Amino acid sequence: MSPLTKADFDYICDLVYKRSAIVLDSRKEYLVQSRLASVANQNGCASLAELVTGLRTQPSGRLSQMVVEAMTTNETSFFRDLHPFEALKKVVIPELLAKRPGEPHVMIWCAAASSGQEPYSIALLLREHFPQIPQGNVRIIATDLNTQVLEQARQGIYNQIEVNRGLPVTMLMRYFEKSGVNWQLREDIRHMVEFRECNLIQPWPLIPSVDILFLRNVLIYFDQETKKSILAKVRRTLKPDAALFLGGAETTMNIDDCFERVPLEKTAYYRVRKAT
């Protein structure tokens, strides 16, 4: 397909920013055009120009949602980067249990769940290492703005390449079942995670106060003001002793001074500073 005109490219960048706060610029023009070509083909558009004409006619319809979803990055894997999950296992969850003897309730939110590997990794970690927590006392909410990947996540079906990325073989054999050439998570594990649609720059769905929040590899796509707005809402969602995990290249420094960084062996998490 012929490339976008500058006016059309600027229109796409503006639409995506208004709908998702994702910042696109000229350095990503090839990426934008290649992803738009797929959307154009799905909708029977003969050219990118025809696609943009359709967007201009109905800027808030299903087509614009497809364009925004196409611009999201859904890179994920089981136990991605490993160290945050080790921190959960060795430090964060044990400390949480120590503060709440008896039958503790644990509320976890994965705020950019993509196709589900991250929240399912947490569910598997809890099942493997914390059997003393009744399953009914664990609630994992997983959200994303991309409705297509959320549907895949609900099904819990992954191909061989996806299960080979980060998932221990012992967990594959214990918690997955063959589904044709793919693998599907057992139903009891799938039921541990509740998937919802959520656009972080729009009003959030009702989320209970959380003990652990994974907001990893999300803030890097936003400008400074959007980051401040999201972190302010995060603070109101966290319990006083909650742990916030960001991506390895992300920080709250110079964005929101109400957080403090808690270093661990090979990673770190953030918590809201206690009032003095």
mmCIF file of C-alpha atoms in Angstrom:
data_model
loop_
_atom_site.group_PDB
_atom_site.id
_atom_site.type_symbol
_atom_site.label_atom_id
_atom_site.label_comp_id
_atom_site.label_asym_id
_atom_site.label_seq_id
_atom_site.Cartn_x
_atom_site.Cartn_y
_atom_site.Cartn_z
ATOM 1 C CA MET A 1 0.000 0.000 0.000
ATOM 2 C CA SER A 2 1.147 3.527 -0.712
ATOM 3 C CA PRO A 3 2.488 5.401 2.327
ATOM 4 C CA LEU A 4 0.426 7.809 4.386
ATOM 5 C CA THR A 5 0.542 11.481 3.612
ATOM 6 C CA LYS A 6 1.916 13.685 6.374
ATOM 7 C CA ALA A 7 -1.584 14.992 7.091
ATOM 8 C CA ASP A 8 -2.969 11.462 7.417
ATOM 9 C CA PHE A 9 -0.046 10.322 9.558
ATOM 10 C CA ASP A 10 -0.517 13.311 11.876
ATOM 11 C CA TYR A 11 -4.227 12.511 12.076
ATOM 12 C CA ILE A 12 -3.497 8.913 13.134
ATOM 13 C CA CYS A 13 -0.984 10.071 15.756
ATOM 14 C CA ASP A 14 -3.512 12.532 17.176
ATOM 15 C CA LEU A 15 -6.337 9.979 17.219
ATOM 16 C CA VAL A 16 -4.205 7.354 18.964
ATOM 17 C CA TYR A 17 -2.979 9.889 21.529
ATOM 18 C CA LYS A 18 -6.490 11.099 22.333
ATOM 19 C CA ARG A 19 -7.829 7.555 22.662
ATOM 20 C CA SER A 20 -4.914 5.932 24.521
ATOM 21 C CA ALA A 21 -2.241 8.581 25.332
ATOM 22 C CA ILE A 22 0.265 6.488 23.383
ATOM 23 C CA VAL A 23 2.788 8.852 21.827
ATOM 24 C CA LEU A 24 3.666 8.155 18.191
ATOM 25 C CA ASP A 25 6.161 10.193 16.187
ATOM 26 C CA SER A 26 7.916 10.172 12.824
ATOM 27 C CA ARG A 27 10.453 7.603 14.040
ATOM 28 C CA LYS A 28 7.601 5.087 14.225
ATOM 29 C CA GLU A 29 6.096 5.892 10.834
ATOM 30 C CA TYR A 30 7.040 2.542 9.269
ATOM 31 C CA LEU A 31 5.627 0.654 12.277
ATOM 32 C CA VAL A 32 2.409 2.656 12.130
ATOM 33 C CA GLN A 33 1.962 2.059 8.404
ATOM 34 C CA SER A 34 2.654 -1.665 8.610
ATOM 35 C CA ARG A 35 0.125 -2.116 11.406
ATOM 36 C CA LEU A 36 -2.453 0.042 9.652
ATOM 37 C CA ALA A 37 -2.085 -2.060 6.517
ATOM 38 C CA SER A 38 -3.323 -5.065 8.465
ATOM 39 C CA VAL A 39 -6.334 -3.111 9.750
ATOM 40 C CA ALA A 40 -7.051 -1.863 6.224
ATOM 41 C CA ASN A 41 -7.027 -5.411 4.841
ATOM 42 C CA GLN A 42 -9.353 -6.631 7.593
ATOM 43 C CA ASN A 43 -11.844 -3.897 6.724
ATOM 44 C CA GLY A 44 -11.665 -4.226 2.937
ATOM 45 C CA CYS A 45 -9.926 -0.884 2.414
ATOM 46 C CA ALA A 46 -7.954 -0.691 -0.825
ATOM 47 C CA SER A 47 -5.492 1.846 0.590
ATOM 48 C CA LEU A 48 -4.368 3.513 3.804
ATOM 49 C CA ALA A 49 -5.914 6.729 2.518
ATOM 50 C CA GLU A 50 -9.298 4.957 2.310
ATOM 51 C CA LEU A 51 -8.831 3.697 5.861
ATOM 52 C CA VAL A 52 -8.108 7.210 7.147
ATOM 53 C CA THR A 53 -11.141 8.544 5.262
ATOM 54 C CA GLY A 54 -13.264 6.012 7.119
ATOM 55 C CA LEU A 55 -11.738 7.101 10.412
ATOM 56 C CA ARG A 56 -12.440 10.754 9.709
ATOM 57 C CA THR A 57 -16.071 9.871 8.944
ATOM 58 C CA GLN A 58 -16.536 7.903 12.194
ATOM 59 C CA PRO A 59 -13.699 8.871 14.556
ATOM 60 C CA SER A 60 -15.228 7.101 17.566
ATOM 61 C CA GLY A 61 -16.447 3.898 15.932
ATOM 62 C CA ARG A 62 -15.182 0.329 15.921
ATOM 63 C CA LEU A 63 -12.613 1.140 13.218
ATOM 64 C CA SER A 64 -10.846 3.660 15.438
ATOM 65 C CA GLN A 65 -10.798 1.091 18.249
ATOM 66 C CA MET A 66 -9.102 -1.379 15.899
ATOM 67 C CA VAL A 67 -6.497 1.235 14.957
ATOM 68 C CA VAL A 68 -5.728 2.023 18.590
ATOM 69 C CA GLU A 69 -5.473 -1.676 19.432
ATOM 70 C CA ALA A 70 -3.136 -2.182 16.477
ATOM 71 C CA MET A 71 -0.805 0.470 17.894
ATOM 72 C CA THR A 72 -0.505 -1.199 21.302
ATOM 73 C CA THR A 73 2.548 -3.309 22.021
ATOM 74 C CA ASN A 74 1.578 -6.735 23.353
ATOM 75 C CA GLU A 75 5.028 -8.132 24.040
ATOM 76 C CA THR A 76 4.773 -10.472 27.009
ATOM 77 C CA SER A 77 5.816 -13.895 28.230
ATOM 78 C CA PHE A 78 5.431 -16.183 31.214
ATOM 79 C CA PHE A 79 7.456 -14.994 34.217
ATOM 80 C CA ARG A 80 8.838 -12.138 32.116
ATOM 81 C CA ASP A 81 12.140 -10.791 33.530
ATOM 82 C CA LEU A 82 11.758 -13.387 36.329
ATOM 83 C CA HIS A 83 13.116 -11.164 39.143
ATOM 84 C CA PRO A 84 9.796 -9.460 40.013
ATOM 85 C CA PHE A 85 8.228 -12.891 40.411
ATOM 86 C CA GLU A 86 11.131 -14.022 42.601
ATOM 87 C CA ALA A 87 10.522 -10.912 44.705
ATOM 88 C CA LEU A 88 6.868 -11.878 45.062
ATOM 89 C CA LYS A 89 7.784 -15.395 46.108
ATOM 90 C CA LYS A 90 10.634 -14.601 48.504
ATOM 91 C CA VAL A 91 9.720 -11.210 49.995
ATOM 92 C CA VAL A 92 6.466 -9.468 49.106
ATOM 93 C CA ILE A 93 3.916 -12.245 49.636
ATOM 94 C CA PRO A 94 5.639 -13.720 52.743
ATOM 95 C CA GLU A 95 5.671 -10.244 54.334
ATOM 96 C CA LEU A 96 2.020 -9.797 53.415
ATOM 97 C CA LEU A 97 1.101 -13.104 55.031
ATOM 98 C CA ALA A 98 3.081 -12.252 58.162
ATOM 99 C CA LYS A 99 1.065 -9.050 58.566
ATOM 100 C CA ARG A 100 -2.218 -10.883 58.091
ATOM 101 C CA PRO A 101 -2.248 -14.139 60.029
ATOM 102 C CA GLY A 102 -5.121 -16.565 59.738
ATOM 103 C CA GLU A 103 -6.732 -16.744 56.334
ATOM 104 C CA PRO A 104 -5.505 -13.624 54.502
ATOM 105 C CA HIS A 105 -7.222 -12.166 51.478
ATOM 106 C CA VAL A 106 -4.871 -11.082 48.691
ATOM 107 C CA MET A 107 -5.925 -8.633 45.989
ATOM 108 C CA ILE A 108 -3.683 -8.366 42.899
ATOM 109 C CA TRP A 109 -4.081 -6.217 39.795
ATOM 110 C CA CYS A 110 -2.168 -6.616 36.516
ATOM 111 C CA ALA A 111 -2.915 -3.354 34.733
ATOM 112 C CA ALA A 112 -1.534 -4.203 31.297
ATOM 113 C CA ALA A 113 -2.257 -7.893 31.033
ATOM 114 C CA SER A 114 -1.985 -8.307 27.262
ATOM 115 C CA SER A 115 -2.634 -11.971 26.360
ATOM 116 C CA GLY A 116 -2.553 -13.100 29.976
ATOM 117 C CA GLN A 117 0.876 -14.575 30.612
ATOM 118 C CA GLU A 118 1.662 -12.144 33.438
ATOM 119 C CA PRO A 119 -1.459 -12.660 35.594
ATOM 120 C CA TYR A 120 -1.392 -16.396 34.924
ATOM 121 C CA SER A 121 2.258 -16.481 36.027
ATOM 122 C CA ILE A 122 1.191 -14.934 39.331
ATOM 123 C CA ALA A 123 -1.637 -17.452 39.666
ATOM 124 C CA LEU A 124 0.792 -20.327 39.046
ATOM 125 C CA LEU A 125 3.266 -18.895 41.535
ATOM 126 C CA LEU A 126 0.574 -18.704 44.209
ATOM 127 C CA ARG A 127 -0.617 -22.229 43.511
ATOM 128 C CA GLU A 128 2.931 -23.627 43.588
ATOM 129 C CA HIS A 129 4.406 -21.796 46.573
ATOM 130 C CA PHE A 130 1.515 -20.579 48.750
ATOM 131 C CA PRO A 131 -0.987 -23.423 48.988
ATOM 132 C CA GLN A 132 -1.883 -22.198 52.489
ATOM 133 C CA ILE A 133 -3.838 -19.314 50.941
ATOM 134 C CA PRO A 134 -7.324 -20.617 50.083
ATOM 135 C CA GLN A 135 -8.061 -20.091 46.410
ATOM 136 C CA GLY A 136 -11.225 -18.226 47.306
ATOM 137 C CA ASN A 137 -9.125 -15.696 49.232
ATOM 138 C CA VAL A 138 -7.075 -14.726 46.169
ATOM 139 C CA ARG A 139 -8.423 -12.281 43.624
ATOM 140 C CA ILE A 140 -6.420 -11.427 40.510
ATOM 141 C CA ILE A 141 -7.859 -8.762 38.210
ATOM 142 C CA ALA A 142 -6.159 -8.380 34.825
ATOM 143 C CA THR A 143 -6.935 -5.476 32.504
ATOM 144 C CA ASP A 144 -5.939 -4.188 29.089
ATOM 145 C CA LEU A 145 -7.368 -1.788 26.520
ATOM 146 C CA ASN A 146 -6.972 -4.317 23.697
ATOM 147 C CA THR A 147 -10.128 -6.398 23.510
ATOM 148 C CA GLN A 148 -8.638 -8.934 21.094
ATOM 149 C CA VAL A 149 -5.774 -9.967 23.356
ATOM 150 C CA LEU A 150 -8.134 -10.064 26.341
ATOM 151 C CA GLU A 151 -10.241 -12.670 24.556
ATOM 152 C CA GLN A 152 -7.161 -14.807 23.962
ATOM 153 C CA ALA A 153 -6.232 -14.351 27.610
ATOM 154 C CA ARG A 154 -9.625 -15.568 28.826
ATOM 155 C CA GLN A 155 -9.244 -18.739 26.790
ATOM 156 C CA GLY A 156 -5.770 -19.397 28.203
ATOM 157 C CA ILE A 157 -4.606 -21.060 24.987
ATOM 158 C CA TYR A 158 -0.964 -20.637 23.943
ATOM 159 C CA ASN A 159 1.147 -22.038 21.142
ATOM 160 C CA GLN A 160 4.397 -23.951 21.604
ATOM 161 C CA ILE A 161 6.580 -20.868 21.190
ATOM 162 C CA GLU A 162 4.590 -18.980 23.841
ATOM 163 C CA VAL A 163 4.819 -21.747 26.447
ATOM 164 C CA ASN A 164 8.530 -22.152 25.694
ATOM 165 C CA ARG A 165 9.135 -18.528 26.687
ATOM 166 C CA GLY A 166 9.677 -18.481 30.440
ATOM 167 C CA LEU A 167 7.356 -21.273 31.524
ATOM 168 C CA PRO A 168 9.086 -24.108 33.415
ATOM 169 C CA VAL A 169 8.446 -27.511 31.881
ATOM 170 C CA THR A 170 7.199 -28.840 35.219
ATOM 171 C CA MET A 171 4.465 -26.176 35.275
ATOM 172 C CA LEU A 172 3.565 -26.864 31.660
ATOM 173 C CA MET A 173 3.021 -30.537 32.401
ATOM 174 C CA ARG A 174 1.204 -29.923 35.681
ATOM 175 C CA TYR A 175 -1.127 -27.068 34.788
ATOM 176 C CA PHE A 176 -1.687 -27.222 31.016
ATOM 177 C CA GLU A 177 -3.558 -29.615 28.747
ATOM 178 C CA LYS A 178 -3.037 -30.199 25.053
ATOM 179 C CA SER A 179 -5.506 -28.409 22.774
ATOM 180 C CA GLY A 180 -4.709 -29.538 19.250
ATOM 181 C CA VAL A 181 -1.216 -28.243 18.525
ATOM 182 C CA ASN A 182 -1.539 -25.698 21.358
ATOM 183 C CA TRP A 183 -1.690 -25.791 25.146
ATOM 184 C CA GLN A 184 -4.538 -24.616 27.376
ATOM 185 C CA LEU A 185 -4.324 -23.724 31.035
ATOM 186 C CA ARG A 186 -6.411 -25.866 33.326
ATOM 187 C CA GLU A 187 -9.818 -24.417 34.096
ATOM 188 C CA ASP A 188 -9.131 -23.987 37.821
ATOM 189 C CA ILE A 189 -6.112 -21.779 37.067
ATOM 190 C CA ARG A 190 -8.038 -19.746 34.483
ATOM 191 C CA HIS A 191 -10.749 -19.112 37.062
ATOM 192 C CA MET A 192 -8.205 -17.473 39.361
ATOM 193 C CA VAL A 193 -7.948 -14.493 36.987
ATOM 194 C CA GLU A 194 -10.710 -12.045 36.097
ATOM 195 C CA PHE A 195 -10.090 -10.217 32.803
ATOM 196 C CA ARG A 196 -11.580 -6.774 32.160
ATOM 197 C CA GLU A 197 -11.210 -4.022 29.593
ATOM 198 C CA CYS A 198 -9.557 -0.882 30.970
ATOM 199 C CA ASN A 199 -7.999 2.121 29.264
ATOM 200 C CA LEU A 200 -5.663 3.683 31.848
ATOM 201 C CA ILE A 201 -6.253 7.251 30.627
ATOM 202 C CA GLN A 202 -10.024 6.949 30.860
ATOM 203 C CA PRO A 203 -12.145 6.476 34.017
ATOM 204 C CA TRP A 204 -11.129 3.202 35.627
ATOM 205 C CA PRO A 205 -13.575 0.400 36.352
ATOM 206 C CA LEU A 206 -14.271 -0.249 39.998
ATOM 207 C CA ILE A 207 -11.068 -1.826 41.333
ATOM 208 C CA PRO A 208 -10.909 -2.883 45.004
ATOM 209 C CA SER A 209 -7.937 -1.648 47.033
ATOM 210 C CA VAL A 210 -4.992 -3.771 45.962
ATOM 211 C CA ASP A 211 -2.081 -5.413 47.759
ATOM 212 C CA ILE A 212 0.073 -5.918 44.668
ATOM 213 C CA LEU A 213 -0.073 -3.953 41.423
ATOM 214 C CA PHE A 214 1.854 -4.898 38.301
ATOM 215 C CA LEU A 215 2.039 -1.845 36.010
ATOM 216 C CA ARG A 216 5.020 -3.035 34.044
ATOM 217 C CA ASN A 217 6.309 -1.671 30.745
ATOM 218 C CA VAL A 218 3.357 0.683 30.348
ATOM 219 C CA LEU A 219 4.481 4.134 31.498
ATOM 220 C CA ILE A 220 7.257 4.206 28.896
ATOM 221 C CA TYR A 221 4.625 4.832 26.197
ATOM 222 C CA PHE A 222 3.188 7.959 27.863
ATOM 223 C CA ASP A 223 4.272 11.566 28.206
ATOM 224 C CA GLN A 224 5.117 13.090 31.586
ATOM 225 C CA GLU A 225 1.694 14.528 32.365
ATOM 226 C CA THR A 226 -0.059 11.243 31.578
ATOM 227 C CA LYS A 227 2.384 9.375 33.814
ATOM 228 C CA LYS A 228 1.629 11.788 36.664
ATOM 229 C CA SER A 229 -2.109 11.346 36.208
ATOM 230 C CA ILE A 230 -1.892 7.547 36.173
ATOM 231 C CA LEU A 231 0.394 7.353 39.219
ATOM 232 C CA ALA A 232 -1.923 9.681 41.153
ATOM 233 C CA LYS A 233 -4.805 7.271 40.491
ATOM 234 C CA VAL A 234 -2.543 4.331 41.374
ATOM 235 C CA ARG A 235 -1.896 5.847 44.809
ATOM 236 C CA ARG A 236 -5.607 5.974 45.523
ATOM 237 C CA THR A 237 -5.936 2.305 44.531
ATOM 238 C CA LEU A 238 -3.121 0.878 46.667
ATOM 239 C CA LYS A 239 -3.494 -0.281 50.249
ATOM 240 C CA PRO A 240 -1.062 1.453 52.660
ATOM 241 C CA ASP A 241 1.416 -1.459 52.607
ATOM 242 C CA ALA A 242 0.910 -2.414 48.934
ATOM 243 C CA ALA A 243 3.683 -3.115 46.418
ATOM 244 C CA LEU A 244 3.791 -1.484 42.982
ATOM 245 C CA PHE A 245 5.939 -3.163 40.337
ATOM 246 C CA LEU A 246 7.045 -1.171 37.279
ATOM 247 C CA GLY A 247 9.106 -2.234 34.288
ATOM 248 C CA GLY A 248 12.885 -2.306 34.509
ATOM 249 C CA ALA A 249 13.211 0.974 32.569
ATOM 250 C CA GLU A 250 10.456 2.749 34.514
ATOM 251 C CA THR A 251 10.490 4.789 37.708
ATOM 252 C CA THR A 252 8.371 7.156 39.775
ATOM 253 C CA MET A 253 11.343 9.488 40.337
ATOM 254 C CA ASN A 254 10.722 13.057 39.149
ATOM 255 C CA ILE A 255 7.140 12.066 38.394
ATOM 256 C CA ASP A 256 5.454 11.374 41.738
ATOM 257 C CA ASP A 257 7.384 11.999 44.961
ATOM 258 C CA CYS A 258 4.733 10.222 47.033
ATOM 259 C CA PHE A 259 6.354 6.892 46.172
ATOM 260 C CA GLU A 260 9.535 5.406 47.559
ATOM 261 C CA ARG A 261 11.640 2.760 45.880
ATOM 262 C CA VAL A 262 12.252 -0.467 47.793
ATOM 263 C CA PRO A 263 15.327 -2.245 46.374
ATOM 264 C CA LEU A 264 15.550 -6.009 46.459
ATOM 265 C CA GLU A 265 18.274 -8.344 45.175
ATOM 266 C CA LYS A 266 17.880 -7.880 41.422
ATOM 267 C CA THR A 267 14.756 -5.770 41.192
ATOM 268 C CA ALA A 268 12.729 -3.228 43.148
ATOM 269 C CA TYR A 269 9.170 -2.278 43.880
ATOM 270 C CA TYR A 270 7.522 0.967 44.959
ATOM 271 C CA ARG A 271 5.273 1.806 47.858
ATOM 272 C CA VAL A 272 3.468 4.932 48.986
ATOM 273 C CA ARG A 273 5.501 6.930 51.479
ATOM 274 C CA LYS A 274 4.087 6.978 54.981
ATOM 275 C CA ALA A 275 2.952 10.383 56.173
ATOM 276 C CA THR A 276 5.362 11.991 58.656
#
